[in-house]
mmCIF file of C-alpha atoms and ligand atoms in Angstrom:
data_model
loop_
_atom_site.group_PDB
_atom_site.id
_atom_site.type_symbol
_atom_site.label_atom_id
_atom_site.label_comp_id
_atom_site.label_asym_id
_atom_site.label_seq_id
_atom_site.Cartn_x
_atom_site.Cartn_y
_atom_site.Cartn_z
ATOM 1 C CA MET A 108 -41.895 23.663 -8.194
ATOM 2 C CA THR A 109 -41.190 20.077 -7.503
ATOM 3 C CA LYS A 110 -38.692 19.314 -4.779
ATOM 4 C CA ILE A 111 -35.398 17.487 -5.848
ATOM 5 C CA GLU A 112 -34.715 14.401 -3.985
ATOM 6 C CA THR A 113 -31.125 14.764 -2.138
ATOM 7 C CA ILE A 114 -28.820 11.911 -1.609
ATOM 8 C CA ASP A 115 -25.621 11.215 0.064
ATOM 9 C CA MET A 116 -23.907 8.994 -2.512
ATOM 10 C CA ALA A 117 -24.902 8.483 -6.215
ATOM 11 C CA ILE A 118 -23.399 5.429 -7.716
ATOM 12 C CA ILE A 119 -23.565 5.056 -11.396
ATOM 13 C CA GLY A 120 -23.179 1.464 -12.274
ATOM 14 C CA GLY A 121 -23.878 -1.663 -10.826
ATOM 15 C CA GLY A 122 -21.046 -4.032 -11.531
ATOM 16 C CA PRO A 123 -18.653 -5.229 -8.811
ATOM 17 C CA ALA A 124 -17.041 -1.715 -8.326
ATOM 18 C CA GLY A 125 -20.487 -0.157 -7.947
ATOM 19 C CA LEU A 126 -22.006 -2.798 -5.668
ATOM 20 C CA THR A 127 -18.954 -2.747 -3.361
ATOM 21 C CA ALA A 128 -19.286 1.096 -3.142
ATOM 22 C CA ALA A 129 -22.670 0.693 -2.330
ATOM 23 C CA LEU A 130 -22.143 -1.938 0.283
ATOM 24 C CA TYR A 131 -19.718 0.378 2.074
ATOM 25 C CA GLY A 132 -21.757 3.552 1.667
ATOM 26 C CA ALA A 133 -24.895 1.781 2.967
ATOM 27 C CA ARG A 134 -23.194 0.006 6.045
ATOM 28 C CA ALA A 135 -21.881 3.722 6.877
ATOM 29 C CA ARG A 136 -25.629 4.745 6.840
ATOM 30 C CA ALA A 137 -25.319 7.176 3.999
ATOM 31 C CA LYS A 138 -28.284 7.500 1.781
ATOM 32 C CA THR A 139 -26.687 5.465 -1.059
ATOM 33 C CA VAL A 140 -28.384 4.980 -4.509
ATOM 34 C CA VAL A 141 -27.206 2.628 -7.508
ATOM 35 C CA PHE A 142 -28.280 3.933 -10.875
ATOM 36 C CA GLU A 143 -27.790 1.170 -13.287
ATOM 37 C CA SER A 144 -28.921 1.223 -16.875
ATOM 38 C CA GLY A 145 -29.591 -2.742 -16.962
ATOM 39 C CA LEU A 146 -29.775 -5.148 -13.934
ATOM 40 C CA PRO A 147 -27.313 -5.026 -11.260
ATOM 41 C CA GLY A 148 -23.986 -7.177 -11.879
ATOM 42 C CA GLY A 149 -22.346 -5.845 -14.598
ATOM 43 C CA GLN A 150 -20.102 -7.720 -17.002
ATOM 44 C CA ILE A 151 -19.667 -10.532 -14.736
ATOM 45 C CA VAL A 152 -23.085 -11.602 -15.067
ATOM 46 C CA THR A 153 -22.077 -12.480 -18.400
ATOM 47 C CA THR A 154 -19.036 -14.271 -17.440
ATOM 48 C CA ASP A 155 -19.805 -18.149 -17.228
ATOM 49 C CA TRP A 156 -17.221 -18.961 -14.206
ATOM 50 C CA VAL A 157 -15.026 -16.888 -11.997
ATOM 51 C CA GLU A 158 -12.344 -18.884 -10.538
ATOM 52 C CA ASN A 159 -9.854 -16.045 -9.137
ATOM 53 C CA TYR A 160 -12.155 -14.132 -6.914
ATOM 54 C CA PRO A 161 -10.932 -15.149 -3.186
ATOM 55 C CA GLY A 162 -13.208 -17.203 -1.103
ATOM 56 C CA PHE A 163 -14.498 -19.481 -3.734
ATOM 57 C CA PRO A 164 -11.979 -22.382 -3.935
ATOM 58 C CA ASP A 165 -14.030 -24.244 -6.534
ATOM 59 C CA GLY A 166 -14.955 -20.791 -8.365
ATOM 60 C CA ILE A 167 -18.397 -19.364 -8.680
ATOM 61 C CA SER A 168 -20.573 -18.365 -11.630
ATOM 62 C CA GLY A 169 -20.495 -14.765 -12.447
ATOM 63 C CA MET A 170 -24.272 -14.587 -12.459
ATOM 64 C CA GLU A 171 -24.348 -16.014 -8.752
ATOM 65 C CA LEU A 172 -21.298 -13.672 -7.673
ATOM 66 C CA GLY A 173 -23.049 -10.565 -9.145
ATOM 67 C CA ASP A 174 -26.338 -11.485 -7.262
ATOM 68 C CA LEU A 175 -24.798 -12.074 -4.019
ATOM 69 C CA MET A 176 -22.706 -8.733 -4.220
ATOM 70 C CA HIS A 177 -26.308 -7.216 -5.066
ATOM 71 C CA ARG A 178 -28.250 -8.857 -2.053
ATOM 72 C CA GLN A 179 -25.268 -7.788 0.400
ATOM 73 C CA ALA A 180 -25.363 -4.095 -0.662
ATOM 74 C CA GLU A 181 -29.283 -4.262 -0.547
ATOM 75 C CA LYS A 182 -29.397 -5.962 2.759
ATOM 76 C CA PHE A 183 -27.584 -2.930 4.432
ATOM 77 C CA GLY A 184 -29.939 -0.447 2.906
ATOM 78 C CA ALA A 185 -28.320 0.596 -0.430
ATOM 79 C CA GLU A 186 -31.261 1.388 -2.827
ATOM 80 C CA PHE A 187 -31.180 0.287 -6.376
ATOM 81 C CA ARG A 188 -32.714 2.163 -9.406
ATOM 82 C CA PRO A 189 -32.404 -0.613 -12.119
ATOM 83 C CA PHE A 190 -32.889 0.590 -15.831
ATOM 84 C CA ALA A 191 -32.240 4.221 -14.540
ATOM 85 C CA SER A 192 -29.762 5.578 -17.156
ATOM 86 C CA ILE A 193 -28.095 8.658 -15.873
ATOM 87 C CA GLU A 194 -27.765 10.974 -18.864
ATOM 88 C CA LYS A 195 -26.291 14.090 -17.383
ATOM 89 C CA ILE A 196 -23.974 15.001 -14.149
ATOM 90 C CA GLU A 197 -23.631 18.539 -13.428
ATOM 91 C CA PRO A 198 -22.035 20.384 -10.596
ATOM 92 C CA HIS A 199 -24.482 22.063 -8.542
ATOM 93 C CA GLY A 200 -22.734 24.179 -5.797
ATOM 94 C CA MET A 201 -20.606 21.497 -4.062
ATOM 95 C CA ASP A 202 -23.104 18.783 -5.022
ATOM 96 C CA PHE A 203 -23.855 17.118 -8.303
ATOM 97 C CA LEU A 204 -27.357 17.227 -10.206
ATOM 98 C CA LEU A 205 -28.118 13.967 -12.078
ATOM 99 C CA THR A 206 -30.587 13.721 -14.545
ATOM 100 C CA ASN A 207 -31.929 10.686 -16.168
ATOM 101 C CA ALA A 208 -33.530 9.899 -19.746
ATOM 102 C CA GLU A 209 -36.970 10.878 -18.334
ATOM 103 C CA ASP A 210 -35.505 14.214 -17.166
ATOM 104 C CA GLU A 211 -35.954 13.208 -13.451
ATOM 105 C CA ARG A 212 -33.332 14.698 -11.042
ATOM 106 C CA VAL A 213 -31.266 13.753 -8.259
ATOM 107 C CA LEU A 214 -29.110 15.833 -6.040
ATOM 108 C CA ALA A 215 -26.221 14.118 -4.713
ATOM 109 C CA HIS A 216 -23.370 15.147 -2.186
ATOM 110 C CA ALA A 217 -20.895 12.624 -3.946
ATOM 111 C CA VAL A 218 -20.723 10.689 -7.137
ATOM 112 C CA ILE A 219 -18.831 7.305 -7.740
ATOM 113 C CA VAL A 220 -18.587 6.646 -11.321
ATOM 114 C CA ALA A 221 -18.408 2.837 -11.922
ATOM 115 C CA THR A 222 -19.811 2.546 -15.358
ATOM 116 C CA GLY A 223 -17.439 -0.317 -16.551
ATOM 117 C CA ALA A 224 -16.657 -0.735 -20.222
ATOM 118 C CA VAL A 225 -18.021 -2.012 -23.269
ATOM 119 C CA PRO A 226 -16.696 -4.761 -25.492
ATOM 120 C CA LYS A 227 -14.841 -3.360 -28.723
ATOM 121 C CA ARG A 228 -16.103 -4.003 -32.206
ATOM 122 C CA LEU A 229 -13.913 -5.362 -34.962
ATOM 123 C CA ASN A 230 -15.062 -2.879 -37.515
ATOM 124 C CA VAL A 231 -15.090 -5.387 -40.503
ATOM 125 C CA PRO A 232 -17.718 -5.842 -43.275
ATOM 126 C CA GLY A 233 -20.486 -8.134 -42.161
ATOM 127 C CA GLU A 234 -19.956 -7.622 -38.485
ATOM 128 C CA ALA A 235 -22.851 -5.245 -37.708
ATOM 129 C CA GLU A 236 -24.923 -7.049 -40.541
ATOM 130 C CA PHE A 237 -24.676 -10.274 -38.921
ATOM 131 C CA THR A 238 -24.776 -9.264 -35.137
ATOM 132 C CA GLY A 239 -27.518 -11.518 -33.540
ATOM 133 C CA ARG A 240 -27.512 -13.549 -36.417
ATOM 134 C CA GLY A 241 -24.167 -15.502 -35.721
ATOM 135 C CA VAL A 242 -22.138 -12.665 -34.339
ATOM 136 C CA SER A 243 -21.865 -12.215 -30.659
ATOM 137 C CA TRP A 244 -20.115 -10.680 -27.699
ATOM 138 C CA CYS A 245 -21.690 -12.977 -25.036
ATOM 139 C CA ALA A 246 -20.998 -16.740 -25.002
ATOM 140 C CA THR A 247 -22.698 -17.235 -21.826
ATOM 141 C CA CYS A 248 -25.811 -15.708 -23.464
ATOM 142 C CA ASP A 249 -25.505 -17.317 -27.032
ATOM 143 C CA GLY A 250 -23.206 -20.227 -26.516
ATOM 144 C CA ALA A 251 -26.070 -22.743 -26.289
ATOM 145 C CA PHE A 252 -27.261 -21.857 -29.837
ATOM 146 C CA PHE A 253 -23.980 -23.279 -31.297
ATOM 147 C CA ARG A 254 -24.405 -27.056 -30.172
ATOM 148 C CA ASP A 255 -22.459 -29.257 -32.584
ATOM 149 C CA LYS A 256 -21.380 -26.337 -34.633
ATOM 150 C CA VAL A 257 -18.191 -24.709 -35.516
ATOM 151 C CA VAL A 258 -17.600 -21.290 -34.052
ATOM 152 C CA ALA A 259 -14.486 -18.914 -33.898
ATOM 153 C CA VAL A 260 -13.392 -16.740 -30.953
ATOM 154 C CA ILE A 261 -11.515 -13.684 -31.759
ATOM 155 C CA GLY A 262 -8.875 -12.356 -29.475
ATOM 156 C CA GLY A 263 -6.150 -13.578 -27.424
ATOM 157 C CA GLY A 264 -6.530 -12.261 -24.050
ATOM 158 C CA ASP A 265 -8.213 -13.762 -20.618
ATOM 159 C CA ALA A 266 -11.659 -13.060 -21.984
ATOM 160 C CA ALA A 267 -11.287 -14.643 -25.456
ATOM 161 C CA VAL A 268 -9.356 -17.832 -24.102
ATOM 162 C CA GLU A 269 -11.809 -18.229 -21.253
ATOM 163 C CA GLU A 270 -14.781 -17.839 -23.199
ATOM 164 C CA ALA A 271 -13.340 -20.203 -25.806
ATOM 165 C CA LEU A 272 -13.184 -22.747 -23.317
ATOM 166 C CA PHE A 273 -16.744 -22.135 -22.072
ATOM 167 C CA LEU A 274 -17.812 -22.676 -25.809
ATOM 168 C CA THR A 275 -16.358 -26.083 -26.127
ATOM 169 C CA LYS A 276 -19.305 -27.252 -23.982
ATOM 170 C CA PHE A 277 -21.551 -26.806 -26.781
ATOM 171 C CA ALA A 278 -19.688 -26.403 -29.929
ATOM 172 C CA SER A 279 -17.919 -29.232 -32.075
ATOM 173 C CA GLU A 280 -14.854 -26.950 -32.840
ATOM 174 C CA VAL A 281 -13.803 -23.579 -31.513
ATOM 175 C CA HIS A 282 -11.218 -21.678 -33.421
ATOM 176 C CA ILE A 283 -9.254 -18.817 -31.621
ATOM 177 C CA VAL A 284 -8.225 -16.219 -34.102
ATOM 178 C CA HIS A 285 -5.426 -14.137 -32.635
ATOM 179 C CA ARG A 286 -3.314 -11.444 -34.496
ATOM 180 C CA ARG A 287 -0.108 -12.286 -32.695
ATOM 181 C CA ASP A 288 1.822 -15.608 -32.802
ATOM 182 C CA GLU A 289 1.179 -16.293 -29.329
ATOM 183 C CA LEU A 290 -1.794 -15.901 -26.793
ATOM 184 C CA ARG A 291 -1.666 -13.098 -24.165
ATOM 185 C CA ALA A 292 -4.125 -14.786 -21.592
ATOM 186 C CA THR A 293 -2.903 -15.703 -18.254
ATOM 187 C CA LYS A 294 -0.734 -18.734 -18.316
ATOM 188 C CA CYS A 295 -3.124 -21.165 -16.450
ATOM 189 C CA ILE A 296 -6.002 -20.297 -18.784
ATOM 190 C CA GLN A 297 -3.746 -20.988 -21.748
ATOM 191 C CA GLU A 298 -2.769 -24.307 -20.322
ATOM 192 C CA LYS A 299 -6.422 -25.387 -20.197
ATOM 193 C CA CYS A 300 -6.752 -24.178 -23.926
ATOM 194 C CA PHE A 301 -3.853 -26.238 -25.118
ATOM 195 C CA ALA A 302 -5.249 -29.312 -23.195
ATOM 196 C CA ASN A 303 -8.655 -29.042 -24.983
ATOM 197 C CA ASP A 304 -9.119 -31.048 -28.423
ATOM 198 C CA LYS A 305 -11.876 -28.964 -29.602
ATOM 199 C CA ILE A 306 -9.759 -25.770 -29.699
ATOM 200 C CA LYS A 307 -7.871 -24.815 -32.702
ATOM 201 C CA LEU A 308 -5.423 -22.045 -32.813
ATOM 202 C CA GLU A 309 -5.315 -19.530 -35.962
ATOM 203 C CA LEU A 310 -2.391 -17.334 -34.993
ATOM 204 C CA SER A 311 -1.139 -14.589 -36.842
ATOM 205 C CA ARG A 312 -4.488 -14.107 -38.331
ATOM 206 C CA VAL A 313 -6.862 -11.213 -38.650
ATOM 207 C CA VAL A 314 -10.737 -11.266 -39.507
ATOM 208 C CA THR A 315 -11.094 -9.120 -42.684
ATOM 209 C CA GLU A 316 -14.790 -9.995 -43.196
ATOM 210 C CA VAL A 317 -17.759 -11.910 -41.784
ATOM 211 C CA ILE A 318 -19.350 -13.895 -44.633
ATOM 212 C CA GLY A 319 -22.919 -14.576 -44.387
ATOM 213 C CA ASP A 320 -25.301 -17.020 -46.290
ATOM 214 C CA ASP A 321 -29.187 -16.663 -46.361
ATOM 215 C CA GLY A 322 -29.003 -14.071 -43.449
ATOM 216 C CA THR A 323 -26.775 -15.919 -40.932
ATOM 217 C CA VAL A 324 -23.053 -16.279 -40.660
ATOM 218 C CA ALA A 325 -21.333 -18.866 -43.046
ATOM 219 C CA GLY A 326 -17.733 -18.200 -42.360
ATOM 220 C CA VAL A 327 -14.885 -15.533 -41.657
ATOM 221 C CA ARG A 328 -12.003 -14.369 -44.058
ATOM 222 C CA LEU A 329 -8.789 -14.438 -42.352
ATOM 223 C CA ALA A 330 -5.695 -12.477 -43.717
ATOM 224 C CA SER A 331 -2.303 -13.365 -42.321
ATOM 225 C CA THR A 332 0.005 -10.952 -40.490
ATOM 226 C CA LYS A 333 3.046 -13.093 -41.684
ATOM 227 C CA GLY A 334 2.382 -12.730 -45.594
ATOM 228 C CA GLU A 335 0.642 -16.210 -45.672
ATOM 229 C CA PRO A 336 -2.373 -16.483 -48.203
ATOM 230 C CA GLU A 337 -5.793 -15.427 -47.211
ATOM 231 C CA VAL A 338 -8.024 -18.284 -45.932
ATOM 232 C CA VAL A 339 -11.791 -18.665 -45.475
ATOM 233 C CA LEU A 340 -12.966 -20.632 -42.314
ATOM 234 C CA PRO A 341 -16.601 -22.060 -42.973
ATOM 235 C CA LEU A 342 -18.413 -21.767 -39.594
ATOM 236 C CA GLU A 343 -21.538 -20.630 -37.948
ATOM 237 C CA GLY A 344 -20.854 -18.388 -34.962
ATOM 238 C CA ILE A 345 -18.209 -15.779 -34.187
ATOM 239 C CA PHE A 346 -17.677 -14.386 -30.640
ATOM 240 C CA ILE A 347 -15.535 -11.368 -30.414
ATOM 241 C CA PHE A 348 -13.332 -10.525 -27.383
ATOM 242 C CA VAL A 349 -10.849 -7.932 -28.506
ATOM 243 C CA GLY A 350 -10.754 -5.706 -25.359
ATOM 244 C CA VAL A 351 -13.203 -3.126 -23.992
ATOM 245 C CA ASP A 352 -13.660 0.603 -24.243
ATOM 246 C CA PRO A 353 -14.326 2.515 -20.976
ATOM 247 C CA LYS A 354 -17.699 4.043 -20.565
ATOM 248 C CA SER A 355 -16.643 7.491 -19.496
ATOM 249 C CA GLU A 356 -18.738 9.701 -21.739
ATOM 250 C CA LEU A 357 -20.866 10.855 -18.843
ATOM 251 C CA VAL A 358 -18.002 12.729 -17.245
ATOM 252 C CA ARG A 359 -15.719 13.685 -20.233
ATOM 253 C CA ASP A 360 -16.273 17.326 -19.594
ATOM 254 C CA LEU A 361 -15.981 17.111 -15.966
ATOM 255 C CA CYS A 362 -12.762 15.143 -15.120
ATOM 256 C CA ASP A 363 -9.509 14.272 -16.718
ATOM 257 C CA LEU A 364 -9.257 11.283 -18.800
ATOM 258 C CA THR A 365 -6.470 9.298 -20.394
ATOM 259 C CA ASP A 366 -5.949 9.402 -24.171
ATOM 260 C CA ALA A 367 -7.893 6.006 -24.438
ATOM 261 C CA GLY A 368 -10.997 7.455 -22.288
ATOM 262 C CA TYR A 369 -10.121 5.994 -18.926
ATOM 263 C CA ILE A 370 -10.983 8.233 -16.009
ATOM 264 C CA LYS A 371 -7.765 9.162 -14.086
ATOM 265 C CA ILE A 372 -8.016 8.573 -10.494
ATOM 266 C CA ASP A 373 -5.540 8.836 -7.663
ATOM 267 C CA HIS A 374 -4.939 5.884 -5.265
ATOM 268 C CA ASN A 375 -8.166 6.505 -3.399
ATOM 269 C CA GLY A 376 -10.296 6.630 -6.318
ATOM 270 C CA LEU A 377 -10.542 10.498 -6.436
ATOM 271 C CA THR A 378 -10.931 12.012 -9.957
ATOM 272 C CA SER A 379 -9.553 15.402 -10.811
ATOM 273 C CA TYR A 380 -13.024 17.012 -9.823
ATOM 274 C CA PRO A 381 -13.884 17.218 -6.000
ATOM 275 C CA GLY A 382 -16.536 14.897 -4.679
ATOM 276 C CA LEU A 383 -16.296 12.875 -8.016
ATOM 277 C CA TYR A 384 -14.952 9.354 -7.636
ATOM 278 C CA ALA A 385 -14.468 6.424 -9.906
ATOM 279 C CA ALA A 386 -13.889 2.715 -9.713
ATOM 280 C CA GLY A 387 -13.581 -0.489 -11.735
ATOM 281 C CA ASP A 388 -12.933 -0.900 -15.480
ATOM 282 C CA VAL A 389 -13.844 2.775 -16.360
ATOM 283 C CA THR A 390 -10.751 3.747 -14.558
ATOM 284 C CA ASP A 391 -7.032 3.895 -15.632
ATOM 285 C CA SER A 392 -5.983 1.301 -12.863
ATOM 286 C CA ASP A 393 -3.897 -1.454 -14.280
ATOM 287 C CA LEU A 394 -5.265 -4.678 -13.160
ATOM 288 C CA LYS A 395 -8.999 -5.085 -14.334
ATOM 289 C CA GLN A 396 -10.474 -7.970 -12.321
ATOM 290 C CA VAL A 397 -13.508 -8.530 -10.266
ATOM 291 C CA VAL A 398 -11.375 -8.432 -7.271
ATOM 292 C CA THR A 399 -9.640 -4.978 -7.997
ATOM 293 C CA ALA A 400 -12.889 -3.564 -9.073
ATOM 294 C CA ALA A 401 -14.349 -4.417 -5.470
ATOM 295 C CA ALA A 402 -11.409 -3.119 -3.865
ATOM 296 C CA ARG A 403 -11.504 0.178 -5.680
ATOM 297 C CA GLY A 404 -15.013 0.395 -5.179
ATOM 298 C CA ALA A 405 -14.480 0.239 -1.521
ATOM 299 C CA SER A 406 -11.767 2.801 -1.230
ATOM 300 C CA ALA A 407 -13.758 5.196 -3.693
ATOM 301 C CA SER A 408 -16.839 4.834 -1.290
ATOM 302 C CA PHE A 409 -14.661 5.352 1.909
ATOM 303 C CA GLU A 410 -13.190 8.546 0.439
ATOM 304 C CA ALA A 411 -16.702 9.731 -0.643
ATOM 305 C CA LEU A 412 -18.050 9.224 2.767
ATOM 306 C CA LYS A 413 -15.194 11.287 4.415
ATOM 307 C CA TRP A 414 -15.745 13.896 1.709
ATOM 308 C CA ILE A 415 -19.444 14.300 2.698
ATOM 309 C CA ASP A 416 -18.835 14.241 6.501
ATOM 310 C CA GLU A 417 -16.205 16.930 6.127
ATOM 311 C CA ARG A 418 -18.351 18.965 4.044
ATOM 312 C CA LEU A 419 -21.795 18.423 6.091
ATOM 313 C CA CYS A 420 -19.686 18.991 9.466
ATOM 314 C CA SER A 421 -18.604 22.251 8.168
ATOM 315 C CA ILE A 422 -21.916 23.673 7.122
HETATM 316 P P1 NAP B 501 -7.469 -7.574 -23.595
HETATM 317 O O1 NAP B 501 -6.455 -8.337 -22.368
HETATM 318 O O2 NAP B 501 -7.262 -6.168 -23.752
HETATM 319 O O3 NAP B 501 -7.100 -8.434 -24.778
HETATM 320 C C1 NAP B 501 -7.631 -8.333 -26.127
HETATM 321 C C2 NAP B 501 -7.166 -9.059 -27.114
HETATM 322 O O4 NAP B 501 -7.654 -8.877 -28.272
HETATM 323 C C3 NAP B 501 -5.623 -9.151 -27.181
HETATM 324 O O5 NAP B 501 -5.248 -10.267 -27.520
HETATM 325 C C4 NAP B 501 -5.460 -8.142 -28.507
HETATM 326 O O6 NAP B 501 -4.511 -8.539 -29.301
HETATM 327 C C5 NAP B 501 -6.707 -8.450 -29.459
HETATM 328 N N1 NAP B 501 -7.051 -7.433 -30.120
HETATM 329 C C6 NAP B 501 -7.401 -6.194 -29.732
HETATM 330 N N2 NAP B 501 -7.822 -5.394 -30.754
HETATM 331 C C7 NAP B 501 -7.989 -6.343 -31.850
HETATM 332 C C8 NAP B 501 -8.414 -6.224 -33.207
HETATM 333 N N3 NAP B 501 -9.004 -5.060 -33.670
HETATM 334 N N4 NAP B 501 -8.452 -7.335 -34.153
HETATM 335 C C9 NAP B 501 -7.954 -8.447 -33.520
HETATM 336 N N5 NAP B 501 -7.540 -8.506 -32.275
HETATM 337 C C10 NAP B 501 -7.391 -7.487 -31.453
HETATM 338 O O7 NAP B 501 -8.975 -7.791 -23.392
HETATM 339 P P2 NAP B 501 -9.908 -8.823 -22.697
HETATM 340 O O8 NAP B 501 -9.440 -10.248 -22.895
HETATM 341 O O9 NAP B 501 -11.245 -8.405 -23.127
HETATM 342 O O10 NAP B 501 -9.783 -8.447 -21.094
HETATM 343 C C11 NAP B 501 -10.363 -7.263 -20.599
HETATM 344 C C12 NAP B 501 -9.551 -7.062 -19.246
HETATM 345 O O11 NAP B 501 -10.246 -7.866 -18.373
HETATM 346 C C13 NAP B 501 -7.887 -7.505 -19.052
HETATM 347 O O12 NAP B 501 -7.351 -6.757 -18.123
HETATM 348 C C14 NAP B 501 -8.214 -9.006 -18.625
HETATM 349 O O13 NAP B 501 -7.092 -9.339 -17.714
HETATM 350 C C15 NAP B 501 -9.478 -9.037 -17.603
HETATM 351 N N6 NAP B 501 -10.188 -10.111 -17.699
HETATM 352 C C16 NAP B 501 -9.810 -11.131 -16.627
HETATM 353 C C17 NAP B 501 -10.379 -12.334 -16.824
HETATM 354 C C18 NAP B 501 -9.966 -13.280 -15.473
HETATM 355 O O14 NAP B 501 -9.020 -12.896 -14.703
HETATM 356 N N7 NAP B 501 -10.381 -14.462 -15.413
HETATM 357 C C19 NAP B 501 -11.176 -12.726 -17.611
HETATM 358 C C20 NAP B 501 -11.548 -11.648 -18.578
HETATM 359 C C21 NAP B 501 -11.072 -10.521 -18.703
HETATM 360 P P3 NAP B 501 -2.927 -8.138 -28.936
HETATM 361 O O15 NAP B 501 -2.562 -9.278 -27.908
HETATM 362 O O16 NAP B 501 -2.219 -8.230 -30.051
HETATM 363 O O17 NAP B 501 -2.819 -6.827 -28.240
#
């Protein structure tokens, strides 16, 4: 029979919450392994510029910040298993048995779930059909394809307005389509948006269809939330930022979730299941920022270390 590897702390997800948890775990000399289905960094690596993470007065690119956090955790001994998608977490005595897509198993004394969130879909006709052919959820990845073209950003929150600003580096016009009559983004982000001549606001409008021509996006059909006539906006790219859904499927049967699927945690990051912690955008914490994800990752790790120590000392 093959011996199952035993580790102290398994961290699922390599975004700011997971990377900070890994830093704290590894510095405490716990055997800490980060399992990440992609490359370390999480959602911030697709964020052009982060200007509200303390210590970087001029801002820092999301890619660089993710890389720095990864290097720092690795420097202290955290082990990274990129492209290692954990498919199952099962209680095993007081430990947890983790199984990946290749049916390989690891036994962990504590688990921190930092799986983050995925961008929501609009669920309108044409969205799925033209994904990758004009419809995108990543301005940093795809923005440069729209040099001197007209694009739309859907949504009115921080992500939509920040990414619209980024897209003005390439596009000739960026239309922000928002269902309410005012933006929801942080005021200082809104101020930059109002000062940018390339940005046009399409307020009180919702997308009802993505229109294509010859296999690529040619426009969007917009209905009014105020009874105005429907309009068709001709354009070549659509970037969707209408919020996120938590990636909590893995622990759905293990711990308590909110109705929207966020993992419920206490102020230390403990879920409703002993030894199982969570941090970052997958949790029900209010403020979803890089700085809070990092802080919650540190707290969860600190608590997980105490849990491991108490358990191992009592054996
Ligand atoms: P968000 O704050 O939830 O905003 C989503 C936006 O999409 C809202 O304006 C919402 O409209 C709209 N929306 C939702 N469903 C829609 C639909 N079906 N059709 C049309 N519009 C729809 O999401 P987010 O901007 O992705 O941000 C997620 C979290 O990350 C937030 O906590 C945010 O503060 C944080 N974040 C922070 C920064 C930063 O600090 N620099 C940057 C990016 C993200 P309503 O306004 O009508 O609800």
